Coordinates of C-alpha atoms in Angstrom, one line a residue:
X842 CA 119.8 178.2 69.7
X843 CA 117.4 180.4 71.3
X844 CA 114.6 178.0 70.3
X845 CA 116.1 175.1 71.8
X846 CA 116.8 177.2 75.0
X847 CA 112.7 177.9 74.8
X848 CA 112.1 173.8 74.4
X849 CA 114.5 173.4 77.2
X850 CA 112.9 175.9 79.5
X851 CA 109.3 174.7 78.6
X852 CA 110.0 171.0 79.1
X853 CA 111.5 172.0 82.7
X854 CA 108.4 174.1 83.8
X855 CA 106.4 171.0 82.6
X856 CA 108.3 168.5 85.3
X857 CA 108.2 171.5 87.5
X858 CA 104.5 171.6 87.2
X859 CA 104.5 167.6 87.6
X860 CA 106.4 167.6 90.3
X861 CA 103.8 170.4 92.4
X862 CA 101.2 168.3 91.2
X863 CA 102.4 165.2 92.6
X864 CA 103.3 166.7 96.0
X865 CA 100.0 168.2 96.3
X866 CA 98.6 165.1 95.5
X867 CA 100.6 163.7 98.5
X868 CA 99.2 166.1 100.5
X869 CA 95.8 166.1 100.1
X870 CA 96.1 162.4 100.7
X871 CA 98.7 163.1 103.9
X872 CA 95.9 161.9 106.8
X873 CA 93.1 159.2 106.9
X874 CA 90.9 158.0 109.1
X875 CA 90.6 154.2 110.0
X876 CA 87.5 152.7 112.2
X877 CA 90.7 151.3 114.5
X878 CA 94.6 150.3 114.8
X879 CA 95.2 147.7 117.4
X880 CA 98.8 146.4 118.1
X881 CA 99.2 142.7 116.9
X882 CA 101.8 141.6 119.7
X883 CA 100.0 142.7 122.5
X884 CA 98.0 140.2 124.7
X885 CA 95.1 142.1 126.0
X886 CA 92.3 142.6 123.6
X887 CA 92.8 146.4 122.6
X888 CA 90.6 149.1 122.4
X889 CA 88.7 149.8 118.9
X890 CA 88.4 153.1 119.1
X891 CA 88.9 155.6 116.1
X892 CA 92.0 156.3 114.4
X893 CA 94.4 158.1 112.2
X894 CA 97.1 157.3 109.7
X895 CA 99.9 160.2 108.7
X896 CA 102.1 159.6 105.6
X897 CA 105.2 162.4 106.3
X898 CA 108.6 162.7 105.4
X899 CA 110.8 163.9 108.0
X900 CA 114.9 164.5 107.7
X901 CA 114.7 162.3 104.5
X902 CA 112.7 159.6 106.6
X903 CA 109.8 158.5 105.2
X904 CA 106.7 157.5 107.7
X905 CA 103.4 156.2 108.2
X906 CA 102.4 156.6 111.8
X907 CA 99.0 155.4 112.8
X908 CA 97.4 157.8 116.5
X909 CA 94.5 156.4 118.1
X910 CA 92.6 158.9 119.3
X911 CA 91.8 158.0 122.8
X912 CA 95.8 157.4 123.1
X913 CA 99.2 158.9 123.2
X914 CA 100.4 156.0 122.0
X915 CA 101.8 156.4 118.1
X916 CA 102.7 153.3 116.0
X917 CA 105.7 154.6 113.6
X918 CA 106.5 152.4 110.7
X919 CA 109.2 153.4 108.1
X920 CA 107.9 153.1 104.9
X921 CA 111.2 151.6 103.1
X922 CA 110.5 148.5 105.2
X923 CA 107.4 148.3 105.9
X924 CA 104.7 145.7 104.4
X925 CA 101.1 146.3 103.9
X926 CA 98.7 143.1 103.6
X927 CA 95.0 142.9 103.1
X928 CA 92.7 140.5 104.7
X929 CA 89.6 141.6 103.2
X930 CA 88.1 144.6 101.9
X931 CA 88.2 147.1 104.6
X932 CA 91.0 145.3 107.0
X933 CA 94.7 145.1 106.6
X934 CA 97.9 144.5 108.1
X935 CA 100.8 146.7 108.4
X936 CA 104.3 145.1 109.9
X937 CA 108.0 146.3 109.6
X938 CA 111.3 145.6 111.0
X939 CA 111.7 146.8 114.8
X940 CA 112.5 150.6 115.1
X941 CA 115.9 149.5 117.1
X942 CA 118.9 150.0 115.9
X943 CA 120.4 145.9 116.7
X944 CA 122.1 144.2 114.1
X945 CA 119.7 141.3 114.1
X946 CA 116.5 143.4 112.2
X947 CA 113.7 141.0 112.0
X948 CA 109.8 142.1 111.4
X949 CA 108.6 142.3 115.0
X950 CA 106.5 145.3 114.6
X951 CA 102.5 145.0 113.2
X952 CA 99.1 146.2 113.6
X953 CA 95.8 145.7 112.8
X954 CA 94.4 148.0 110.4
X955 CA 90.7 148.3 109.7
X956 CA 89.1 151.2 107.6
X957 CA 85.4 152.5 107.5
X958 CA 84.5 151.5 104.1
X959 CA 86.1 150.1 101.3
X960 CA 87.2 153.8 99.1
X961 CA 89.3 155.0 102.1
X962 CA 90.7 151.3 101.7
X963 CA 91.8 151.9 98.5
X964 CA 93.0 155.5 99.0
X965 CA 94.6 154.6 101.9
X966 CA 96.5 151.9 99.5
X967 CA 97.1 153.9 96.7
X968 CA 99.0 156.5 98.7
X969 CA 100.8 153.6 100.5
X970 CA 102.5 152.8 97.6
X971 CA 103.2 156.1 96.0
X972 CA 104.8 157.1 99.2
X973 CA 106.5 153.9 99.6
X974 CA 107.7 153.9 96.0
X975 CA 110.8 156.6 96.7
X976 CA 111.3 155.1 100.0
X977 CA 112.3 151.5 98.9
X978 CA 115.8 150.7 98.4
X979 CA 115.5 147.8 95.6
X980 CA 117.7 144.8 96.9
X981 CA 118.5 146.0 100.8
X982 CA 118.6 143.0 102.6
X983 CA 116.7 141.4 105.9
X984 CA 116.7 138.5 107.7
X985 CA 113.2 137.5 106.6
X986 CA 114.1 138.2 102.7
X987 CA 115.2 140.8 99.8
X988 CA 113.2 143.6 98.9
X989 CA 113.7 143.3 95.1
X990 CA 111.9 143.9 92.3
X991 CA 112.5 140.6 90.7
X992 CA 110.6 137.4 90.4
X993 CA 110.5 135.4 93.6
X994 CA 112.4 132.6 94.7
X995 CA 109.6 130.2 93.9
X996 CA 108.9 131.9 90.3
X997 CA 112.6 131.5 89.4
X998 CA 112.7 127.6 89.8
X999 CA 109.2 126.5 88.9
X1000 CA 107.5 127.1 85.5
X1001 CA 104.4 129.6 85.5
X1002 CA 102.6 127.2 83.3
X1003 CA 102.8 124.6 86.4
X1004 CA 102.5 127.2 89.0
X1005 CA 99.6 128.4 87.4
X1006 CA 97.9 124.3 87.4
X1007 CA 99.0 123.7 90.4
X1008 CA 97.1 126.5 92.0
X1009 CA 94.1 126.4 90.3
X1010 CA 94.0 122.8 91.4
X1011 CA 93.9 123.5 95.0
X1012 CA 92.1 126.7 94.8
X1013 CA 89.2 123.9 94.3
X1014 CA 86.5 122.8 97.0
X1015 CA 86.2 119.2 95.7
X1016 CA 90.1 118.7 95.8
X1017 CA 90.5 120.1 99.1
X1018 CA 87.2 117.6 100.1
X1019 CA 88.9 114.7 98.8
X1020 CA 92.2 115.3 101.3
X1021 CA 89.8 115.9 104.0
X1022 CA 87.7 112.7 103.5
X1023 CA 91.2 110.7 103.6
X1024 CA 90.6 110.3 107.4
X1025 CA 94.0 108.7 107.8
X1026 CA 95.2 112.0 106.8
X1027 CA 93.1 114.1 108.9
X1028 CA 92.4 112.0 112.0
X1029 CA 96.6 111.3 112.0
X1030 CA 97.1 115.3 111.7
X1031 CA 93.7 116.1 114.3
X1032 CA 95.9 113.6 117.2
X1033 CA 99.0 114.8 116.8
X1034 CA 98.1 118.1 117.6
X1035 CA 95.5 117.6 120.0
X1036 CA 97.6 114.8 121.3
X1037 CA 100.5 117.7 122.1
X1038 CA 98.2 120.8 123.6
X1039 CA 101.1 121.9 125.4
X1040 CA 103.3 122.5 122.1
X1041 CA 100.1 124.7 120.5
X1042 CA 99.0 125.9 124.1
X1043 CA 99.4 130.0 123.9
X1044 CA 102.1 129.8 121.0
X1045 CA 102.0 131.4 117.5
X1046 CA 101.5 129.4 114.8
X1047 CA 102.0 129.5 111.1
X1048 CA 100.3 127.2 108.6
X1049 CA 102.1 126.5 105.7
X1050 CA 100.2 126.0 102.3
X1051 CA 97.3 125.8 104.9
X1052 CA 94.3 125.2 101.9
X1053 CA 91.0 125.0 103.7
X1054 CA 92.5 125.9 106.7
X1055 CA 91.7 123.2 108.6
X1056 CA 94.8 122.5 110.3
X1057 CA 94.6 126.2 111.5
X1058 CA 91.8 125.0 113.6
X1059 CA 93.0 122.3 115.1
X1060 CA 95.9 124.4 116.0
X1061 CA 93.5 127.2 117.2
X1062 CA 91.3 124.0 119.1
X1063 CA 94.6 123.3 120.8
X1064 CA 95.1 126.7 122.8
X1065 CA 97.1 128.9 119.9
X1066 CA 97.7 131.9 121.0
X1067 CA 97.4 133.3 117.1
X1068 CA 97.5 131.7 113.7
X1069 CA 98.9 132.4 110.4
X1070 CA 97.4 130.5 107.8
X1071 CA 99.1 131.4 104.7
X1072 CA 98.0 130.0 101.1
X1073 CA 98.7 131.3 97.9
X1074 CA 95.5 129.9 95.6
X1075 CA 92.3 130.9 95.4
X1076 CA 91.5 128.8 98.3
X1077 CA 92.9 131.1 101.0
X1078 CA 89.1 133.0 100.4
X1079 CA 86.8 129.9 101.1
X1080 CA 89.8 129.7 104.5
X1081 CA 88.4 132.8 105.2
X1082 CA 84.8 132.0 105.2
X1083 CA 85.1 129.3 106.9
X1084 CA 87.3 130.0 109.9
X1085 CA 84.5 133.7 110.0
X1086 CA 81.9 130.8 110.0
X1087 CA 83.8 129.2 113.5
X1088 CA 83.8 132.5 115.7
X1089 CA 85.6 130.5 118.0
X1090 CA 88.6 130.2 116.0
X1091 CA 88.3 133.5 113.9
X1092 CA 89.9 136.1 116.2
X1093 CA 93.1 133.7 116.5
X1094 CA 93.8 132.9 113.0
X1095 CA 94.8 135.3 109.9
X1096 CA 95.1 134.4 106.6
X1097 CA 97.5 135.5 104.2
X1098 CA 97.1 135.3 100.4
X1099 CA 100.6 134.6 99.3
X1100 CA 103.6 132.1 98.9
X1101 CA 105.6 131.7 101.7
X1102 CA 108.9 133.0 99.4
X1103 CA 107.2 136.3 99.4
X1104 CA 104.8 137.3 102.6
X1105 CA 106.3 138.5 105.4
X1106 CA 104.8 138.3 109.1
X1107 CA 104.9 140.6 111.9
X1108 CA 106.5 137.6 114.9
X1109 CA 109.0 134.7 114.5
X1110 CA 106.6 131.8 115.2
X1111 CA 107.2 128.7 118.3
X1112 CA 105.2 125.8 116.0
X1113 CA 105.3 125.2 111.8
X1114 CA 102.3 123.1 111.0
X1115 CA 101.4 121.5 107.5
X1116 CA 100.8 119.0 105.1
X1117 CA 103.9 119.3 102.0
X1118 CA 104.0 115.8 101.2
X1119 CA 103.3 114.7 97.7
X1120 CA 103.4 111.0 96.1
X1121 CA 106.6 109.7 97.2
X1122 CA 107.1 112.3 99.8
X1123 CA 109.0 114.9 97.7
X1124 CA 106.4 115.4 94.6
X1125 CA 105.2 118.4 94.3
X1126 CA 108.0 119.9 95.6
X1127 CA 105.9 121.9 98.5
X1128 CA 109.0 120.1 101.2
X1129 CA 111.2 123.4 99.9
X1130 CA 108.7 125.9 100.8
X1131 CA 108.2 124.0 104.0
X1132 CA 111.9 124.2 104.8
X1133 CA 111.1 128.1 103.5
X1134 CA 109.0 129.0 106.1
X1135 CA 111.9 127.3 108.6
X1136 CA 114.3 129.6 107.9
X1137 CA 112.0 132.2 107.5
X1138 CA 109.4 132.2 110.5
X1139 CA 110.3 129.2 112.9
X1140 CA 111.9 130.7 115.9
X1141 CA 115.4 129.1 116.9
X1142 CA 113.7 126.3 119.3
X1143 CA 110.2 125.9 117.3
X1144 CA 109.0 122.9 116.5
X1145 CA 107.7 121.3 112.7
X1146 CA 104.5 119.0 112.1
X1147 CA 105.3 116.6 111.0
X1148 CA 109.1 116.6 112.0
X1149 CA 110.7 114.2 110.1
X1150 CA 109.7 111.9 106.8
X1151 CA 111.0 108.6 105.6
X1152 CA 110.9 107.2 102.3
X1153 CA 110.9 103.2 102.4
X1154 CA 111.3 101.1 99.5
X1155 CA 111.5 97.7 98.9
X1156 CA 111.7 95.1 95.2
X1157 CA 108.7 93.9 94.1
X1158 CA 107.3 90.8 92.0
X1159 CA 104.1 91.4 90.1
X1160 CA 103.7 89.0 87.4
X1161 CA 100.2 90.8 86.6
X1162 CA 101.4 94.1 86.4
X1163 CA 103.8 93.9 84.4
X1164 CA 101.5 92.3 81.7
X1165 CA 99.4 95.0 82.0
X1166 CA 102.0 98.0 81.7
X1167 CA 103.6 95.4 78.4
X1168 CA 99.8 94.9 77.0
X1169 CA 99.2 98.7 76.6
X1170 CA 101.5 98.8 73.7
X1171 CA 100.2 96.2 72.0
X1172 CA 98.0 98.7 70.2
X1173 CA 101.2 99.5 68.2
X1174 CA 101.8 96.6 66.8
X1175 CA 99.0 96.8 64.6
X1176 CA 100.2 96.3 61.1
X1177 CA 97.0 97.4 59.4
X1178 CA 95.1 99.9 61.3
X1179 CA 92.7 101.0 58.6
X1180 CA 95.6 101.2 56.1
X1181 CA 98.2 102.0 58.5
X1182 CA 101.4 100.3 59.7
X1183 CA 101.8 101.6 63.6
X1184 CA 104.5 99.3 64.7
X1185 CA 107.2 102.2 63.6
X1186 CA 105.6 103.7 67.0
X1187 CA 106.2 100.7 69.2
X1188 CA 109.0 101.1 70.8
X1189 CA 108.3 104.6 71.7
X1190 CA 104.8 103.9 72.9
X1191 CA 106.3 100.3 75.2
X1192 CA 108.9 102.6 76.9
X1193 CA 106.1 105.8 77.3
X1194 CA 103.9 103.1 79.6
X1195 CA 107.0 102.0 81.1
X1196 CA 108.1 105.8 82.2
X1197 CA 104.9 106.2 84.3
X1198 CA 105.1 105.0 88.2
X1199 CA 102.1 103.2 89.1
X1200 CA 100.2 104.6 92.3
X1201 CA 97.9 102.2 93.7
X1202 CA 97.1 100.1 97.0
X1203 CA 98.9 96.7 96.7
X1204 CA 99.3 93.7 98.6
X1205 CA 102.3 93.3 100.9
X1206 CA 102.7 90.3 100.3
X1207 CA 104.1 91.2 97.0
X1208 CA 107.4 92.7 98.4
X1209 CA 110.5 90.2 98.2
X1210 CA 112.9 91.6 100.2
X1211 CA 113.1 93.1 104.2
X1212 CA 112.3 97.1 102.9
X1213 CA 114.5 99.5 103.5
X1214 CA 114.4 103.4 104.3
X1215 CA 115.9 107.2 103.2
X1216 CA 115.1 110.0 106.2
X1217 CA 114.6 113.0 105.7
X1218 CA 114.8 115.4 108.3
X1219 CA 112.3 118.4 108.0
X1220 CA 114.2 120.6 110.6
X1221 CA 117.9 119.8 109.5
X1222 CA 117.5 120.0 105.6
X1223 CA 118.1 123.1 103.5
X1224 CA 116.2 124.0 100.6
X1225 CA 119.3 123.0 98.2
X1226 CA 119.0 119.4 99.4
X1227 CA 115.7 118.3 97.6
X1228 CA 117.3 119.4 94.4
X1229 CA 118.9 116.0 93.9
X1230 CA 118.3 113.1 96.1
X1231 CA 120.6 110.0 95.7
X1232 CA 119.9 106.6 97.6
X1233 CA 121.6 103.5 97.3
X1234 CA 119.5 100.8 97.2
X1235 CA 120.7 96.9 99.2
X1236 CA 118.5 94.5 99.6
X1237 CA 118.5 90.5 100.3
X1238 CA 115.8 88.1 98.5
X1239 CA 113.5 86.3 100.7
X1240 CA 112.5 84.0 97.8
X1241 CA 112.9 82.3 94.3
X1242 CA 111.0 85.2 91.6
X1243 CA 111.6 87.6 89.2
X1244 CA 112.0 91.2 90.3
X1245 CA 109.7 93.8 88.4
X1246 CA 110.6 96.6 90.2
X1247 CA 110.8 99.0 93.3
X1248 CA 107.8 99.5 95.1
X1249 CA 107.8 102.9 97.7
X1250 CA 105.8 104.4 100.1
X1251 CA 106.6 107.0 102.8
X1252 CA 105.9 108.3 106.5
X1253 CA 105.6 111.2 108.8
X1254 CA 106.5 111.8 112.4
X1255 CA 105.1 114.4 114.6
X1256 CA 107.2 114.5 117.6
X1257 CA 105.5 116.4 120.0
X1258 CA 106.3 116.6 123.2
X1259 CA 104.0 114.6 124.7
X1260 CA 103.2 112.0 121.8
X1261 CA 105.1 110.9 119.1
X1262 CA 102.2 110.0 116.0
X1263 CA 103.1 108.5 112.7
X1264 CA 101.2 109.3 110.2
X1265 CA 102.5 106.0 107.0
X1266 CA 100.8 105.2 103.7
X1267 CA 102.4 101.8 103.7
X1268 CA 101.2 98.5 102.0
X1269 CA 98.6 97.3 104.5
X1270 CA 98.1 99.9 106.5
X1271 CA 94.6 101.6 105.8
X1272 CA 94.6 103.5 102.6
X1273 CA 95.5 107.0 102.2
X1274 CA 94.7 109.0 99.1
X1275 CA 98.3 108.7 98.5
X1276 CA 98.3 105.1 98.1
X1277 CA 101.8 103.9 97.4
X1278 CA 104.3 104.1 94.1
X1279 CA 105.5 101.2 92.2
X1280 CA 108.5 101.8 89.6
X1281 CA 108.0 98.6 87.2
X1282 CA 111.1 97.6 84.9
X1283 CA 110.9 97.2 81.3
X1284 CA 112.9 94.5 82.0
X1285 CA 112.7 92.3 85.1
X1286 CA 115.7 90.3 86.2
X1287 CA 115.5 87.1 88.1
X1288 CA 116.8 85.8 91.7
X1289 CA 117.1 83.1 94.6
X1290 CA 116.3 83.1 97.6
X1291 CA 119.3 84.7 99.4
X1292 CA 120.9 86.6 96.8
X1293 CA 121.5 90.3 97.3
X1294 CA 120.0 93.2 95.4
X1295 CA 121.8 96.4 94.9
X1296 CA 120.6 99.5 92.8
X1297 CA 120.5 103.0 93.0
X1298 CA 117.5 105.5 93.1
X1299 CA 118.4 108.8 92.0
X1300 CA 115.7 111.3 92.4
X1301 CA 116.8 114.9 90.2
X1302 CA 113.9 117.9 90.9
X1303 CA 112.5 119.4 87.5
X1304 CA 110.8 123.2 87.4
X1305 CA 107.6 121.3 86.6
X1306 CA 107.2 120.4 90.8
X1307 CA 108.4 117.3 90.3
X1308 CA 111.2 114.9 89.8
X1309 CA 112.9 112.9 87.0
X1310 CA 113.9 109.4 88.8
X1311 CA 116.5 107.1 87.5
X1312 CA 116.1 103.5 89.0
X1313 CA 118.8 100.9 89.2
X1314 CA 118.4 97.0 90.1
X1315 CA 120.7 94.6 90.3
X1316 CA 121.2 90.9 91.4
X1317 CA 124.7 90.1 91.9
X1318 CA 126.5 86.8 92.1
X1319 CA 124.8 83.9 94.0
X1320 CA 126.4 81.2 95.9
X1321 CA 130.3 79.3 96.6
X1322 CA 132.9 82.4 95.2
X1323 CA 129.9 85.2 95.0
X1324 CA 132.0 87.2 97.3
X1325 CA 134.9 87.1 94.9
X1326 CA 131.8 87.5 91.7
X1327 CA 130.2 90.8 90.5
X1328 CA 126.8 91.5 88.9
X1329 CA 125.1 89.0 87.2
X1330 CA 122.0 90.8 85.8
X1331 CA 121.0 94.2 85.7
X1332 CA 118.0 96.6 84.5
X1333 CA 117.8 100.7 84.1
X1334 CA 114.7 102.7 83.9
X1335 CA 113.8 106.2 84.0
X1336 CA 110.6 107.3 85.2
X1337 CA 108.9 110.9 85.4
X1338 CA 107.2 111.6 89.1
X1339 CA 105.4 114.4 87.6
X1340 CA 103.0 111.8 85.2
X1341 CA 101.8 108.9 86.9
X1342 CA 99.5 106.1 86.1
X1343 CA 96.7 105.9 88.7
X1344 CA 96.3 102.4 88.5
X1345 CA 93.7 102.7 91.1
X1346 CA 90.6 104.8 92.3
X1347 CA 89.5 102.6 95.4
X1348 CA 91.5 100.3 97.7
X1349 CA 91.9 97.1 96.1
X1350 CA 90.4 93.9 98.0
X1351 CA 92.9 91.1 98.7
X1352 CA 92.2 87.6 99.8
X1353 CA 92.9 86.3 102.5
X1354 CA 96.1 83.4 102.4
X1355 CA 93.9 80.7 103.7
X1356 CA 91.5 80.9 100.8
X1357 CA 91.5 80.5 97.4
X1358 CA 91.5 83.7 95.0
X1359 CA 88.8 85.4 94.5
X1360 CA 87.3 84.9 90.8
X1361 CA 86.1 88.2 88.8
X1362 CA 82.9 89.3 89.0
X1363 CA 81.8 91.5 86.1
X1364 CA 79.1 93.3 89.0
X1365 CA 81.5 94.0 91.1
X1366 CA 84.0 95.7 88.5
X1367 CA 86.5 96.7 91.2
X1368 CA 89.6 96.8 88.5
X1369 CA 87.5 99.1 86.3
X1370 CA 90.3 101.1 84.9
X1371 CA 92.8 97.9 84.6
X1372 CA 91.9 96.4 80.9
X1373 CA 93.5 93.4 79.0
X1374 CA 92.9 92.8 75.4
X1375 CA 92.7 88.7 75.8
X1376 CA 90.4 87.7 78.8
X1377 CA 91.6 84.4 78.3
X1378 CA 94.9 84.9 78.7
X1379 CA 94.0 87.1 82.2
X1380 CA 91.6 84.1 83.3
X1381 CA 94.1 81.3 82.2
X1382 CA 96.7 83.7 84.5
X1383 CA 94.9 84.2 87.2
X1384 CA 93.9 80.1 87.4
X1385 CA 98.0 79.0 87.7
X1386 CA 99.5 77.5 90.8
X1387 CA 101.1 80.8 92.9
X1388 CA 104.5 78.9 93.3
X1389 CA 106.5 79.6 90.0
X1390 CA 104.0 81.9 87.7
X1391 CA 107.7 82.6 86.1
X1392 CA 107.7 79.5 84.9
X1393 CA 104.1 79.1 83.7
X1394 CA 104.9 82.3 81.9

């Protein structure tokens, strides 16, 4: 007994002894000096005099105050709300929830925090969180999130594994150059907000997913009063050297490293600018954080660019097309590949190709039916709403032909207050790096001119960022008693958004109705990626009469 007493007694001086060393720890790190503090919601340029930042626990209150030292003026933060956020090596921001004591808390306090060199950077931020870590209360809730120590909101719904693609794939200068050089894209985005100075004129922005950070500068060109430009790859440091390389801009805008689920920001912003939209609008799933940063950031009458989005969509006949997407499987059928039978694999193989939607630019004229269109409105819509997306499809032929599919596209509005831009990647329209989205069936069905198409498309969100789509056409009864009729044919496919088949890498060339097709030319090799195993066949094809190819078929 009297030895375990003596283990007791000696494992108590030991925390004893842990615990003094702690504190004095603590205190020797209790006061730094920073190069300046300025507040971030004030509108005069302040002073960047030095000063000093106190860690101290007061009546069980624990606080980081920051004293300039040609001021009276303290900034006191309470360190079980507060936020630290660095910028770069020696300059920070601090925010927190407003000192007052209203039932509406929201983070309305922040400063500016630089520091002399880069080790009383880190001190400074080593201390932060030891002296933070007894003040947080894990899972107290604010209006602009939960403090928790649990994944986020985006790492509980998306996979790491495409999280962590997905990043690196945008954290990349030649991906964020080929956006740029879709000038549709840009020019469309560069009008609308130049277009509507008076929506950006002295407001706070925040750009969401803001990559390069380009639209931070047209927002800052447009009279912002301060930006946010917050990205969570790599990118968000070439955003930083290239907004420090436009001193114009730099004071006004601030990038954050970070997803919009997580980062908090010291004001409510008046205008939500970006660029979520993926192939067929929703891919990607970016239109959830975008909604995010709604609920999050937007103050009550902000606005959103782009505003609203629309998916059209519209049955299409593409006799070419689908002999392509059949032809790929043909390799299967091979009975003796070197000694091998493949055509157990057939099947499989035929309806692989015929999972994949095909993105490319295609003719208009191609579309047999009036289109119709799903909106989506950016700044009604809760996150919970993209999860599953359901769209009845209705449709009326314009023509004798066999239905391969559904052909999509999408646009944008940007309703300012002055103009109203649409930015659309429709057929015809000049070509965006989007293009558009074809779903083919495996099995077309056939109509007259007249008859009416019904379908469903049912879109269903995956944690891979994309979406698993479940396509329905139908051609119901045609002429005397169809009313009383039902359907007559019908075709199912299910396609995965997340693995296309980029049919296309340049806009394809179409001729012009008055003259005849345009014949191959091996030179010119503008269907470089599309290949048939029998030439013949594709020049025989391509030499047939337009009016009934069904037929000739």
């Amino acid at each position: 007994n009297s030895q375990l007493r003596e283990t007791v007694v000696s494992v108590h001086s030991q925390r004893i002894v842990k615990m003094e060393v702690s504190s004095v720890k603590k205190l020797e790190q209790l006061e730094f000096s920073l190069e300046s503090v300025t507040d971030l919601s004030s509108s005069s340029v302040s002073s960047s005099s030095p000063a000093v930042a106190t860690f101290s626990c007061v009546d069980g209150v624990t606080e980081l105050r920051f004293l300039q030292s040609d001021s009276t003026h303290c900034f006191n933060f309470d360190l079980a709300t507060a936020q630290l956020f660095k910028l770069g090596p020696v300059h920070f921001i601090c925010v927190s929830d407003s000192s007052g004591s209203s039932e509406e808390k929201s983070f309305s306090q922040g400063v500016n925090v630089k520091f002399k060199n880069d080790k009383d950077s880190k001190d400074f931020c080593e201390s932060f969180q030891e002296w933070r870590k007894d003040a947080v209360v894990q899972g107290s809730s604010f209006q602009n999130g939960t403090v928790s120590a649990n994944k986020s909101k985006f790492d509980t719904k998306i996979e790491a594994s495409s999280a962590k693609m997905y990043f690196h794939y945008y954290g990349q200068l030649l991906h964020q150059q080929n956006m740029l050089q879709d000038y549709v894209r840009t020019g469309t985005y560069y009008a609308a907000v130049m277009e509507n100075r008076s929506d950006f004129a002295g407001r706070v922005v925040v750009d969401v997913g803001a990559g390069s950070g380009i639209l931070s500068m047209f927002a800052a060109q447009a009279g912002a009063k301060h930006v946010y430009a917050v990205e969570a790859s790599e990118m968000a440091e070439y955003a930083r050297k290239l907004i420090a390389g436009n001193p114009l801009f730099a004071e006004r805008i601030t990038v954050i490293k970070g997803k919009v689920e997580d980062i908090e920001l010291p004001e409510k912003a008046d205008i939500l600018i970006s660029e979520p939209m993926g192939t067929l609008l929703v891919n990607e799933r970016m239109l959830e954080s975008y909604v995010i940063a709604r609920d999050r950031f937007m103050s009550p009458k902000g606005k959103m660019f782009p505003t609203v989005g629309r998916i059209h969509m519209a049955p299409f006949s593409d006799e070419f097309l689908f002999i392509e997407m059949a032809n790929k499987a043909m390799f299967w059928q091979q009975q003796n590949y070197y000694g091998v039978d493949l055509t157990p694999l057939y099947g499989s193989a035929h309806q692989g190709y015929f999972s994949q939607p095909v993105v490319d630019a295609f003719d208009p004229r191609l579309l047999v039916a009036s289109p119709m269109f799903h909106m989506i409105d950016f700044t009604q819509m809760k996150e919970e709403d993209f999860y599953e997306i359901d769209i009845p499809l209705k449709f009326t032929a314009s023509m004798c032909t066999r239905v391969h599919g559904l052909a999509c596209w999408f646009d944008v509005l940007f309703d300012g207050s002055t103009v109203q831009r649409w930015l659309t990647t429709a057929p015809g329209a000049p070509t965006t790096h989007w293009y558009q989205i074809r779903c083919v069936l495996s099995q077309p069905i056939y109509v007259m001119a007249g008859q009416e198409i019904t379908g469903r498309l049912h879109l269903i969100a995956h944690s891979a960022q994309s979406y698993t789509i479940d396509l329905t056409l139908s051609a119901k009864m045609w002429g005397p008693g169809a009313s009383q009729g039902g359907i007559l044919q019908s075709s199912t496919c299910k396609f995965d958004l997340k693995e296309p088949y980029y049919r296309m890498s340049q806009p394809q060339a179409y001729p012009v109705a008055q003259e005849p097709p345009l014949q191959p030319q091996p030179e010119l090799n503008t269907q470089q990626d599309i290949q048939t195993p029998n030439d013949e066949l594709e020049e025989e094809l391509l030499q047939q009469p337009p009016q009934n190819p069904s037929a000739q078929l």
